[in-house]
CSV table of C-alpha atoms in Angstrom, one decimal:
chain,number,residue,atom,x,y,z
A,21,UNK,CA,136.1,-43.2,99.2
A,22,UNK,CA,134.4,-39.8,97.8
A,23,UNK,CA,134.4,-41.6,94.0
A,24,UNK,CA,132.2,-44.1,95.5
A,25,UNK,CA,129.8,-42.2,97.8
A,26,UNK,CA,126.3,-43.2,97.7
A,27,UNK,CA,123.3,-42.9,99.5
A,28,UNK,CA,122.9,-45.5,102.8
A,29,UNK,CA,120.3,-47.4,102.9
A,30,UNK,CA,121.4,-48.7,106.2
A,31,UNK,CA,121.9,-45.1,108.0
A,32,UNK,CA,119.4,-42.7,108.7
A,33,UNK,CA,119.2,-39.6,110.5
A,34,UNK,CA,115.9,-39.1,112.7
A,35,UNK,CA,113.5,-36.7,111.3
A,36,UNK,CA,112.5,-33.7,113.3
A,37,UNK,CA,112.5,-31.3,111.1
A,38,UNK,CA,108.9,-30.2,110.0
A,39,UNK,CA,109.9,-27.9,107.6
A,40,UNK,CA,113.2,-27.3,104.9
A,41,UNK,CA,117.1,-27.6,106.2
A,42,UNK,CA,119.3,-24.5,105.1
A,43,UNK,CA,122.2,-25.3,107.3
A,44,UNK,CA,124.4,-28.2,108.7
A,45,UNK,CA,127.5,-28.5,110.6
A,46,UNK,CA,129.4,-30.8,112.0
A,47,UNK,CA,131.9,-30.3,114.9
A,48,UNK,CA,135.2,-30.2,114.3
A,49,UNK,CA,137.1,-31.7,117.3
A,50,UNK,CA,135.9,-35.4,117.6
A,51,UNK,CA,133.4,-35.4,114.1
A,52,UNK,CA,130.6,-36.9,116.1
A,53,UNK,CA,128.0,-34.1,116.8
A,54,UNK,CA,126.0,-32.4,113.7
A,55,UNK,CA,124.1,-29.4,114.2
A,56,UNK,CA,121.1,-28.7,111.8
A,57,UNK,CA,119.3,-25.5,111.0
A,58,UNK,CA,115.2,-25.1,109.7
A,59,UNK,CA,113.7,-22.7,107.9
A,60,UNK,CA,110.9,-23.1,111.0
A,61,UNK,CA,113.6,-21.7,113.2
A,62,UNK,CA,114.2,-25.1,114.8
A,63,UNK,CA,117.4,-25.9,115.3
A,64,UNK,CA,118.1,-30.1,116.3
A,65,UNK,CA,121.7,-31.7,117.5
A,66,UNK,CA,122.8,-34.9,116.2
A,67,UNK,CA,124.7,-37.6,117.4
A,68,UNK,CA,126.3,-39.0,114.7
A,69,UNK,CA,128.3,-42.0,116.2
A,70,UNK,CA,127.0,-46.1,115.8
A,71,UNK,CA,126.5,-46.8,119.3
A,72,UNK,CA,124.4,-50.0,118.3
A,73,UNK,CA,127.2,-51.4,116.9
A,74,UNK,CA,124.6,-53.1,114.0
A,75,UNK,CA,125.1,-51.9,110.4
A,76,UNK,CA,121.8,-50.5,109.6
A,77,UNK,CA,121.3,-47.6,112.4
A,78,UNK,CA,119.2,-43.9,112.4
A,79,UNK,CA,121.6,-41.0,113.9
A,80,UNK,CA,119.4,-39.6,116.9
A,81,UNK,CA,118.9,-36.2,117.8
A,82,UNK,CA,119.6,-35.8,121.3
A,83,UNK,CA,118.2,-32.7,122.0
A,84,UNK,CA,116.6,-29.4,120.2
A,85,UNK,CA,115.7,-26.2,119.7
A,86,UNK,CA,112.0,-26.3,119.6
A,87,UNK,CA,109.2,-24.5,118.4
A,88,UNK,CA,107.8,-23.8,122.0
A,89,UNK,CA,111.2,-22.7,123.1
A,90,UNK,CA,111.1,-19.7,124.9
A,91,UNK,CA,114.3,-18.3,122.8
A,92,UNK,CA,113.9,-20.0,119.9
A,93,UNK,CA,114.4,-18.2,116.8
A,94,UNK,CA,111.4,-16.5,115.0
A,95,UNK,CA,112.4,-16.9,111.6
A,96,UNK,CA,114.4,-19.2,109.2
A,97,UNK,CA,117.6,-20.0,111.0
A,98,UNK,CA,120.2,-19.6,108.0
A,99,UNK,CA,123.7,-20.6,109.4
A,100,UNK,CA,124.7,-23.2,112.6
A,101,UNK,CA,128.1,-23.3,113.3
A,102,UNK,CA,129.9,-25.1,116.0
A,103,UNK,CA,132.5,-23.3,118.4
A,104,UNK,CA,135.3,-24.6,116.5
A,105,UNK,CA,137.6,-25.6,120.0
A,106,UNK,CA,135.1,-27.3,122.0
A,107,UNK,CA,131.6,-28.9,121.7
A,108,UNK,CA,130.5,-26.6,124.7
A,109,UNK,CA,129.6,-23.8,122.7
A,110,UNK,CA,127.3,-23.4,119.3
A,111,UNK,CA,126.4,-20.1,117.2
A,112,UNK,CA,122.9,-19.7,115.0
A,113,UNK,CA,121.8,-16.6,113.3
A,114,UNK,CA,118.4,-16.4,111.2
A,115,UNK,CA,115.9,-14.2,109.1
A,116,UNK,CA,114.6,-12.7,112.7
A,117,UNK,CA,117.9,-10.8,112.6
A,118,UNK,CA,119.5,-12.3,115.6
A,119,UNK,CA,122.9,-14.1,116.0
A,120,UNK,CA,122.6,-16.7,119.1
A,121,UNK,CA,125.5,-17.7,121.1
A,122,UNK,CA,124.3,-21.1,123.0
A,123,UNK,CA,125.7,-23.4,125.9
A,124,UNK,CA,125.3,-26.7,124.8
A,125,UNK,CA,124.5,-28.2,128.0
A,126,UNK,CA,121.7,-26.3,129.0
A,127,UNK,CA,120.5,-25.0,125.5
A,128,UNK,CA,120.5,-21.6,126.5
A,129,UNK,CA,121.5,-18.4,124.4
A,130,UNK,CA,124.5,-17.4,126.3
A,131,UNK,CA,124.6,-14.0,124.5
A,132,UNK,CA,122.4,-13.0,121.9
A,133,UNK,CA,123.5,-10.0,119.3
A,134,UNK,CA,120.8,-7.8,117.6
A,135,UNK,CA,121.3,-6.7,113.5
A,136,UNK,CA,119.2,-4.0,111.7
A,137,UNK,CA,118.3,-6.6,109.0
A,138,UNK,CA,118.1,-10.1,107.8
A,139,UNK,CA,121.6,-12.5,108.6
A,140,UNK,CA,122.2,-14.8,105.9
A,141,UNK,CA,125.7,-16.2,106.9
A,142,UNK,CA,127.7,-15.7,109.6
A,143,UNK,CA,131.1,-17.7,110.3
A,144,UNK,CA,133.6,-18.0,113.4
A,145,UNK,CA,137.6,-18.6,112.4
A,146,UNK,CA,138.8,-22.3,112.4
A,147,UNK,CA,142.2,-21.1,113.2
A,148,UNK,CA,141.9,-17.5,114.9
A,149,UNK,CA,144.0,-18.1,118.3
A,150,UNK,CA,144.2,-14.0,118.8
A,151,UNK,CA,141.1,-13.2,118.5
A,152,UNK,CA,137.1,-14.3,119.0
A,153,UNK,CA,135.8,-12.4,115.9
A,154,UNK,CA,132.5,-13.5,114.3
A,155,UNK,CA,132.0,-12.4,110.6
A,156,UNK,CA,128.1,-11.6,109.7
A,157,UNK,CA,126.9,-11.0,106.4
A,158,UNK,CA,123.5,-9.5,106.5
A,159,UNK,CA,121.0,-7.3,105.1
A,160,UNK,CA,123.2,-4.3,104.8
A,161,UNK,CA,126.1,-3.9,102.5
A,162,UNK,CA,128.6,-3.3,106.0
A,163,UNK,CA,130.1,-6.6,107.5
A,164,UNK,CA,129.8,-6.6,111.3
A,165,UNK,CA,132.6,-8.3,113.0
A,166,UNK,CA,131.5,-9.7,116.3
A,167,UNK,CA,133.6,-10.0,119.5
A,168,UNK,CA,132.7,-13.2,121.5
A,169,UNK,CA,134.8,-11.8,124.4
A,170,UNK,CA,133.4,-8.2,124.4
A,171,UNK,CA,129.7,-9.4,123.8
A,172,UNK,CA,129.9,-6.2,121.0
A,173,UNK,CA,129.7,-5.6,117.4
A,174,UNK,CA,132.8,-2.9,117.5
A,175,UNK,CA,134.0,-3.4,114.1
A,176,UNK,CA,132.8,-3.0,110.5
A,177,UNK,CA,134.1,-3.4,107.5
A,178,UNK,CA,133.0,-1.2,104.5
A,179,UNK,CA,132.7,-1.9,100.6
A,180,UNK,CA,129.8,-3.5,100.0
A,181,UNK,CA,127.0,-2.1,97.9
A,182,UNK,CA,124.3,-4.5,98.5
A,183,UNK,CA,123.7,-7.2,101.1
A,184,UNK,CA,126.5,-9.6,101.7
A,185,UNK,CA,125.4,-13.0,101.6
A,186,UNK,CA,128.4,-15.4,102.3
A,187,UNK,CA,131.5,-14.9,105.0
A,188,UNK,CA,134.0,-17.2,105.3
A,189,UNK,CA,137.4,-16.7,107.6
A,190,UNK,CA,140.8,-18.4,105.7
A,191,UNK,CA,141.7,-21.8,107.4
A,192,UNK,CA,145.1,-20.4,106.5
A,193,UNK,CA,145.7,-16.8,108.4
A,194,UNK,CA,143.7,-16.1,111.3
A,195,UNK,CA,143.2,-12.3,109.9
A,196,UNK,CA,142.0,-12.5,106.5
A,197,UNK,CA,138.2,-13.0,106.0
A,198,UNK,CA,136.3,-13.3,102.5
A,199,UNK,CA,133.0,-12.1,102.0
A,200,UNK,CA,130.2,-12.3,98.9
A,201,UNK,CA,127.7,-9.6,97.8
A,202,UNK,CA,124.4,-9.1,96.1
A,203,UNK,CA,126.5,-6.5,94.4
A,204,UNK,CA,128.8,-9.4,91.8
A,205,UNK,CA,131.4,-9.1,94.1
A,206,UNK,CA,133.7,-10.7,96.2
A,207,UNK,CA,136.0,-8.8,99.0
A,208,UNK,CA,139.1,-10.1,100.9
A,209,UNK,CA,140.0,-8.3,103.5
A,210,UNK,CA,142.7,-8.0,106.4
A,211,UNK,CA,140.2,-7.4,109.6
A,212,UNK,CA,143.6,-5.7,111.2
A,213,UNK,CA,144.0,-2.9,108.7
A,214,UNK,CA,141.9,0.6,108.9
A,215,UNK,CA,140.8,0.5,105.6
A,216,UNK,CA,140.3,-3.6,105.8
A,217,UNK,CA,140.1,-4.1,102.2
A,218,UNK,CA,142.8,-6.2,100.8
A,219,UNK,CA,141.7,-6.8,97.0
A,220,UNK,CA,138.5,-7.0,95.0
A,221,UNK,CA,138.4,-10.3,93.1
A,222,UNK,CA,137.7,-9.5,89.2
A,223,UNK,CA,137.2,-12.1,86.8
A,224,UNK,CA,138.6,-10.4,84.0
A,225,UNK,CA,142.0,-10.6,85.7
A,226,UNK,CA,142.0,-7.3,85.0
A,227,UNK,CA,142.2,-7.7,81.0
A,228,UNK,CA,138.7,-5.6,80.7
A,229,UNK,CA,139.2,-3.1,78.1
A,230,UNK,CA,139.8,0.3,80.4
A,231,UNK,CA,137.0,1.6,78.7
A,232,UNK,CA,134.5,-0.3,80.1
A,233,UNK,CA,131.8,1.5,81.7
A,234,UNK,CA,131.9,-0.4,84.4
A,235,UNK,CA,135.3,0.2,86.2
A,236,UNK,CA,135.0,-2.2,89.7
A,237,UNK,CA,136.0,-5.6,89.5
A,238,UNK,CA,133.4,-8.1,89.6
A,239,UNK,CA,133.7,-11.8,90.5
A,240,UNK,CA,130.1,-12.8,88.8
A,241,UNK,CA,127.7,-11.5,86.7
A,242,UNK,CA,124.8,-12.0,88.9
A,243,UNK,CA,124.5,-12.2,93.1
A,244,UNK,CA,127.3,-14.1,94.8
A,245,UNK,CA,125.7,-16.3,97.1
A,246,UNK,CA,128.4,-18.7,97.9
A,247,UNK,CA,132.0,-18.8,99.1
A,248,UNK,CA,134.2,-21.8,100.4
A,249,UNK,CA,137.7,-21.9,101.1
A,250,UNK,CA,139.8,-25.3,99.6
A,251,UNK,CA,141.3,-26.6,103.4
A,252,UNK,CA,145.1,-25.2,102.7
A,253,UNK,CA,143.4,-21.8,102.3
A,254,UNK,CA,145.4,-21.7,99.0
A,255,UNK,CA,142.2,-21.3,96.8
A,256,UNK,CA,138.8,-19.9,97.2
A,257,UNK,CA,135.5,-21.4,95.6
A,258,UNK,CA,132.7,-18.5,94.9
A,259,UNK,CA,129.3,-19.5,93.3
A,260,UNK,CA,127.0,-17.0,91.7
A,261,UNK,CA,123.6,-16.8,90.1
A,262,UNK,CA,125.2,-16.2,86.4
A,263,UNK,CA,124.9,-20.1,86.9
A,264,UNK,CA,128.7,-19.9,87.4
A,265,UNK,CA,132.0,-21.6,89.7
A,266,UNK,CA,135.2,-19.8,90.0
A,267,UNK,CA,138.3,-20.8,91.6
A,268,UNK,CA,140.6,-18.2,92.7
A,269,UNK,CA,144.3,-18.3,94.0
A,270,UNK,CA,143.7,-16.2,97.6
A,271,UNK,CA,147.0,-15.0,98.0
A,272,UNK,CA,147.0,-13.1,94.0
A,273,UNK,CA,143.1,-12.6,93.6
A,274,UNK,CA,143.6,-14.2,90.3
A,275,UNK,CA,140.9,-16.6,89.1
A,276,UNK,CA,142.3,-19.5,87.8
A,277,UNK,CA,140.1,-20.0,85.0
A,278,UNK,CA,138.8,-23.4,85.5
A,279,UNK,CA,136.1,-24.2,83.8
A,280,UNK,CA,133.2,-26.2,85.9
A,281,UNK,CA,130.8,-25.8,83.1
A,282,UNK,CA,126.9,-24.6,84.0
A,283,UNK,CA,126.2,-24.7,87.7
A,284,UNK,CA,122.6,-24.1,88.3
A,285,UNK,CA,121.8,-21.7,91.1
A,286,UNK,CA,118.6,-20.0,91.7
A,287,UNK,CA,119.3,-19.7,95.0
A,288,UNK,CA,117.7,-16.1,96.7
A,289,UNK,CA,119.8,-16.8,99.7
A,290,UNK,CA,123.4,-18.2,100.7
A,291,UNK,CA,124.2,-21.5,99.3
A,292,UNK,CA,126.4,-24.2,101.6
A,293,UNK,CA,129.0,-25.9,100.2
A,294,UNK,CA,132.0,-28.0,100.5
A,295,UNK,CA,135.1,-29.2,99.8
A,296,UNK,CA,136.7,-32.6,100.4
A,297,UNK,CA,139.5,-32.8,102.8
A,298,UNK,CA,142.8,-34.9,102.5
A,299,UNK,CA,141.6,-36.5,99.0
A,300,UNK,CA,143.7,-36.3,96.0
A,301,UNK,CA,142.2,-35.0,93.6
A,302,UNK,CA,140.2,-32.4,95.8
A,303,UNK,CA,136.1,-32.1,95.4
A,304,UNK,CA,133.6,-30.0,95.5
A,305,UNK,CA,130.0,-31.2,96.5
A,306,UNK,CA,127.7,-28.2,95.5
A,307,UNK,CA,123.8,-28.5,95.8
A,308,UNK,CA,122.1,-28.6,92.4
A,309,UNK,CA,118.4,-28.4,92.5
A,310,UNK,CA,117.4,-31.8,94.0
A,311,UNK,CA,120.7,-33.2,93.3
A,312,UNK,CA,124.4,-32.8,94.6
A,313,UNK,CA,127.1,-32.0,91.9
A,314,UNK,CA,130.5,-33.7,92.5
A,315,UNK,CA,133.2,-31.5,90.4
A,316,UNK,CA,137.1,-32.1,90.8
A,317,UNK,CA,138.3,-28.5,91.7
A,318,UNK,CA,141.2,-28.3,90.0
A,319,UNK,CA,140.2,-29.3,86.7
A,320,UNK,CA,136.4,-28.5,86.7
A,321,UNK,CA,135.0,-32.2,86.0
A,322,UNK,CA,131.3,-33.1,87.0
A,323,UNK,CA,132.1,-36.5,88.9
A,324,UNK,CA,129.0,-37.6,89.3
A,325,UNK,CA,125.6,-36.1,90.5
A,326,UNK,CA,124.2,-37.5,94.0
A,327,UNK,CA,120.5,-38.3,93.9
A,328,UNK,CA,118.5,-38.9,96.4
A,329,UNK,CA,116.2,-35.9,97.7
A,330,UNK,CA,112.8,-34.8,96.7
A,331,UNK,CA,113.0,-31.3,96.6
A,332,UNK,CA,115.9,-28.5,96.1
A,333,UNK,CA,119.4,-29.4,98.5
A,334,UNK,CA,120.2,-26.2,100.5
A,335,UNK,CA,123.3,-27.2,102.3
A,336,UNK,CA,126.3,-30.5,102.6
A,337,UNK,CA,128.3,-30.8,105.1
A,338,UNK,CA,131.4,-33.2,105.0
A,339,UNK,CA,132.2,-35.6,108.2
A,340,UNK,CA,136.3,-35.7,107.0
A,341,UNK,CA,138.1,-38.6,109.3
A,342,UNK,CA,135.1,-40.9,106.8
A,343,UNK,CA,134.7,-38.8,104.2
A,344,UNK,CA,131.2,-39.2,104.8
A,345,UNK,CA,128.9,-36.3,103.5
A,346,UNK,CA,125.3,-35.6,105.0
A,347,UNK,CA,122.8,-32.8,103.2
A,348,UNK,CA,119.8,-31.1,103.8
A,349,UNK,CA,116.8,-30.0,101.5
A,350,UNK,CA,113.8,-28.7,101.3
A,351,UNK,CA,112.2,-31.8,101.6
A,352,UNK,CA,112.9,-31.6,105.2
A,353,UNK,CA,115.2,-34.3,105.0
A,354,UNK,CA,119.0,-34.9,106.0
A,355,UNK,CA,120.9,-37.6,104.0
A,356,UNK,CA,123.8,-39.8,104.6
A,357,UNK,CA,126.2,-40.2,101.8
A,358,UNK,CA,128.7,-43.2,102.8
A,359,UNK,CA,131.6,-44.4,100.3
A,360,UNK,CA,130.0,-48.0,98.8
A,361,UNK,CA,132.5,-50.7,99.3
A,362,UNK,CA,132.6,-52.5,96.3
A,363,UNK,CA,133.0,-56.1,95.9
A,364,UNK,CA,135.5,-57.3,93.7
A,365,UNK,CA,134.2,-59.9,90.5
A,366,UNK,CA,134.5,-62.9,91.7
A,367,UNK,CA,137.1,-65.3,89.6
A,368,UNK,CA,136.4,-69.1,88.4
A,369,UNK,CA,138.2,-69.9,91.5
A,370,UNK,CA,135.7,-68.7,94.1
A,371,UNK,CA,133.5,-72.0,93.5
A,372,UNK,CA,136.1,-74.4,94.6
A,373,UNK,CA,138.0,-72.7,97.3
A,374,UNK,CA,135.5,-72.0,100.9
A,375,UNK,CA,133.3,-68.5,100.3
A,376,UNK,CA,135.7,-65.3,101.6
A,377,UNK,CA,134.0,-61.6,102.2
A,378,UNK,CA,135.1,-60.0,99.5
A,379,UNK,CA,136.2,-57.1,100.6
A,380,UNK,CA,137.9,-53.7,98.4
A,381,UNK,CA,141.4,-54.3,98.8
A,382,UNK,CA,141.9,-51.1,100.0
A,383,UNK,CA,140.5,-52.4,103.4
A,384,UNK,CA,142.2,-55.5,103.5
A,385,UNK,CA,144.6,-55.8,106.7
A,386,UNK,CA,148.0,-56.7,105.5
A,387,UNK,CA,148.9,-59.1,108.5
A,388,UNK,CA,149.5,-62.3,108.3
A,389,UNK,CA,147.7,-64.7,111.0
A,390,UNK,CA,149.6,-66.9,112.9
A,391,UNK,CA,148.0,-69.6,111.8
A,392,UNK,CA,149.9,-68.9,108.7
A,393,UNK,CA,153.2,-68.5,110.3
A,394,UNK,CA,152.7,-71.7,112.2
């Protein structure tokens, strides 16, 4: 189904958005509610579901954030994320150095917590049952942890030279936390220990000649502005501005030397990105200037590049029980990108025997009618 995604013509998602999309998530406990995130500060809810039942349908927003909201955020919101247990509960954080904690129901900040500078990612644990820890990356080189329960930033992790823009907790162990700099590098850290640092990722593997002025491990040669975790937590993705992808085993540190070839990112922010779930091979879908890049993970192909948008793609999110993917640009548009069923040649026979649907035999029912069986 990812080999053959293309873009819908018969699914649309409404257009609210006056200005560009940085950030898109959809919920993971039924897959049917997307959240999306403006550079205006608006933030719009999505239903994502076919309640028409007809094939050609838009995705409506059914509520949003607004302009002339009294708390709506008063600069480029840069990350949504949903509460990952229930759809009750949503988190945004933005340029106007906020993170918001919202009730769905009444689209009200439950709790609001106040930073010193810009936020350019924050992220909650899909896994964490012990604790309600919200990792921000912001403006300053310390990441903030966030307790949800508490209402206060009590913890801070230290290492960092320059801003940190990407977090991201492992799907794997509710502890461990990765986060990107400004500064080339890329931290993993255990948010239980004192020191919190676990390793520094180095791309050299360590195989730098000692001599090297420069002693501390880098990941990139440029800002790190992008981190995703692979969905067995085994691996971690990091994209930086030296126009670079790196794999990394997350357990070692050591980056696995694929090569993805050039992947262009003039990004001055965070860049979203994901992964495929469940396929085999396992994706990548990484914004690309207008375009979204399609690489197998594992062994660094380009797939295929999506096309579609009119302006630079900030953000993809996948939907995974579909394997659907939806993105959002600058063009203040959000995209569907549905697997194409493909209809098979049809044979010599086809003109003699009454019309079938051809359908990919993938997603033919095996039963037999009884019709058959009579």
């Amino acid at each position: 189904r990812v080999l053959s995604l293309e873009l819908n013509k018969d699914r649309d998602v409404e257009r609210i958005h006056g200005s560009g999309i940085n950030t898109l998530d959809i919920e993971p406990v039924e897959g049917r509610y997307m959240l999306s995130g403006g550079s205006d500060g608006v933030i719009v809810l999505y239903d994502l579901e076919n309640l028409s039942r007809k094939p050609n349908y838009t995705c409506r927003a059914l509520c949003s954030v607004g302009r002339s909201h009294p708390d709506v955020h008063r600069f480029s919101v840069e990350t949504v994320q949903w509460y990952p247990h229930d759809t009750g509960m949503f988190t945004s954080s933005s340029f106007d150095k906020t993170l918001k904690i919202w009730d769905t129901n009444t689209l009200q900040p439950a709790d609001v917590f106040h930073f010193e500078g810009t936020v350019y990612s924050h992220h909650m644990s899909p896994v964490a049952t012990k604790h309600c820890l919200i990792a921000v990356g912001t403006k300053s080189p310390k990441v903030q942890l966030c307790d949800l329960k508490s209402g206060s930033c009590s913890h801070i992790l230290q290492g960092h030279r320059q801003e940190v823009l990407a977090v991201s907790w492992s799907p794997r162990h509710e502890y461990i936390l990765a986060t990107a700099s400004a500064d080339s590098r890329v931290k993993l850290w255990d948010v239980r220990r004192a020191s919190g640092c676990l390793n520094t990722l180095d791309q050299h593997n360590g195989e730098k000649s000692k001599a090297a002025s420069e002693a501390a491990s880098t990941a990139h040669n440029g800002r790190v502005n992008g981190l995703c975790y692979t969905n067995d937590g085994l691996h971690l993705l990091t994209i930086g501005t030296d126009d670079r992808m790196r794999l990394w085993n997350s357990s070692t540190g050591e980056n696995t030397l694929v090569n993805y070839g050039k992947v262009c990112n003039e990004s001055r922010k965070g860049l979203k990105f994901t992964v495929s779930w469940g396929c085999n091979p396992e994706f990548a879908f990484v914004p690309y200037g207008s375009t979204i890049a399609v690489y197998t993970i594992f062994t660094g192909e380009l797939i295929t590049m999506l096309r579609g948008h009119y302006s630079t793609v900030n953000c993809c999110v996948l939907q995974p029980n579909f394997q659907e993917l939806y993105s959002g640009s600058k063009d203040c548009n959000i995209l569907a990108w549905i697997p194409g069923l493909r209809e098979p040649v049809p044979d010599d026979l086809s003109e003699k025997s009454p019309p079938q649907q051809h359908l990919n035999p993938a997603y033919e029912d095996a039963w037999s009618s009884s019709d058959d069986e009579g």
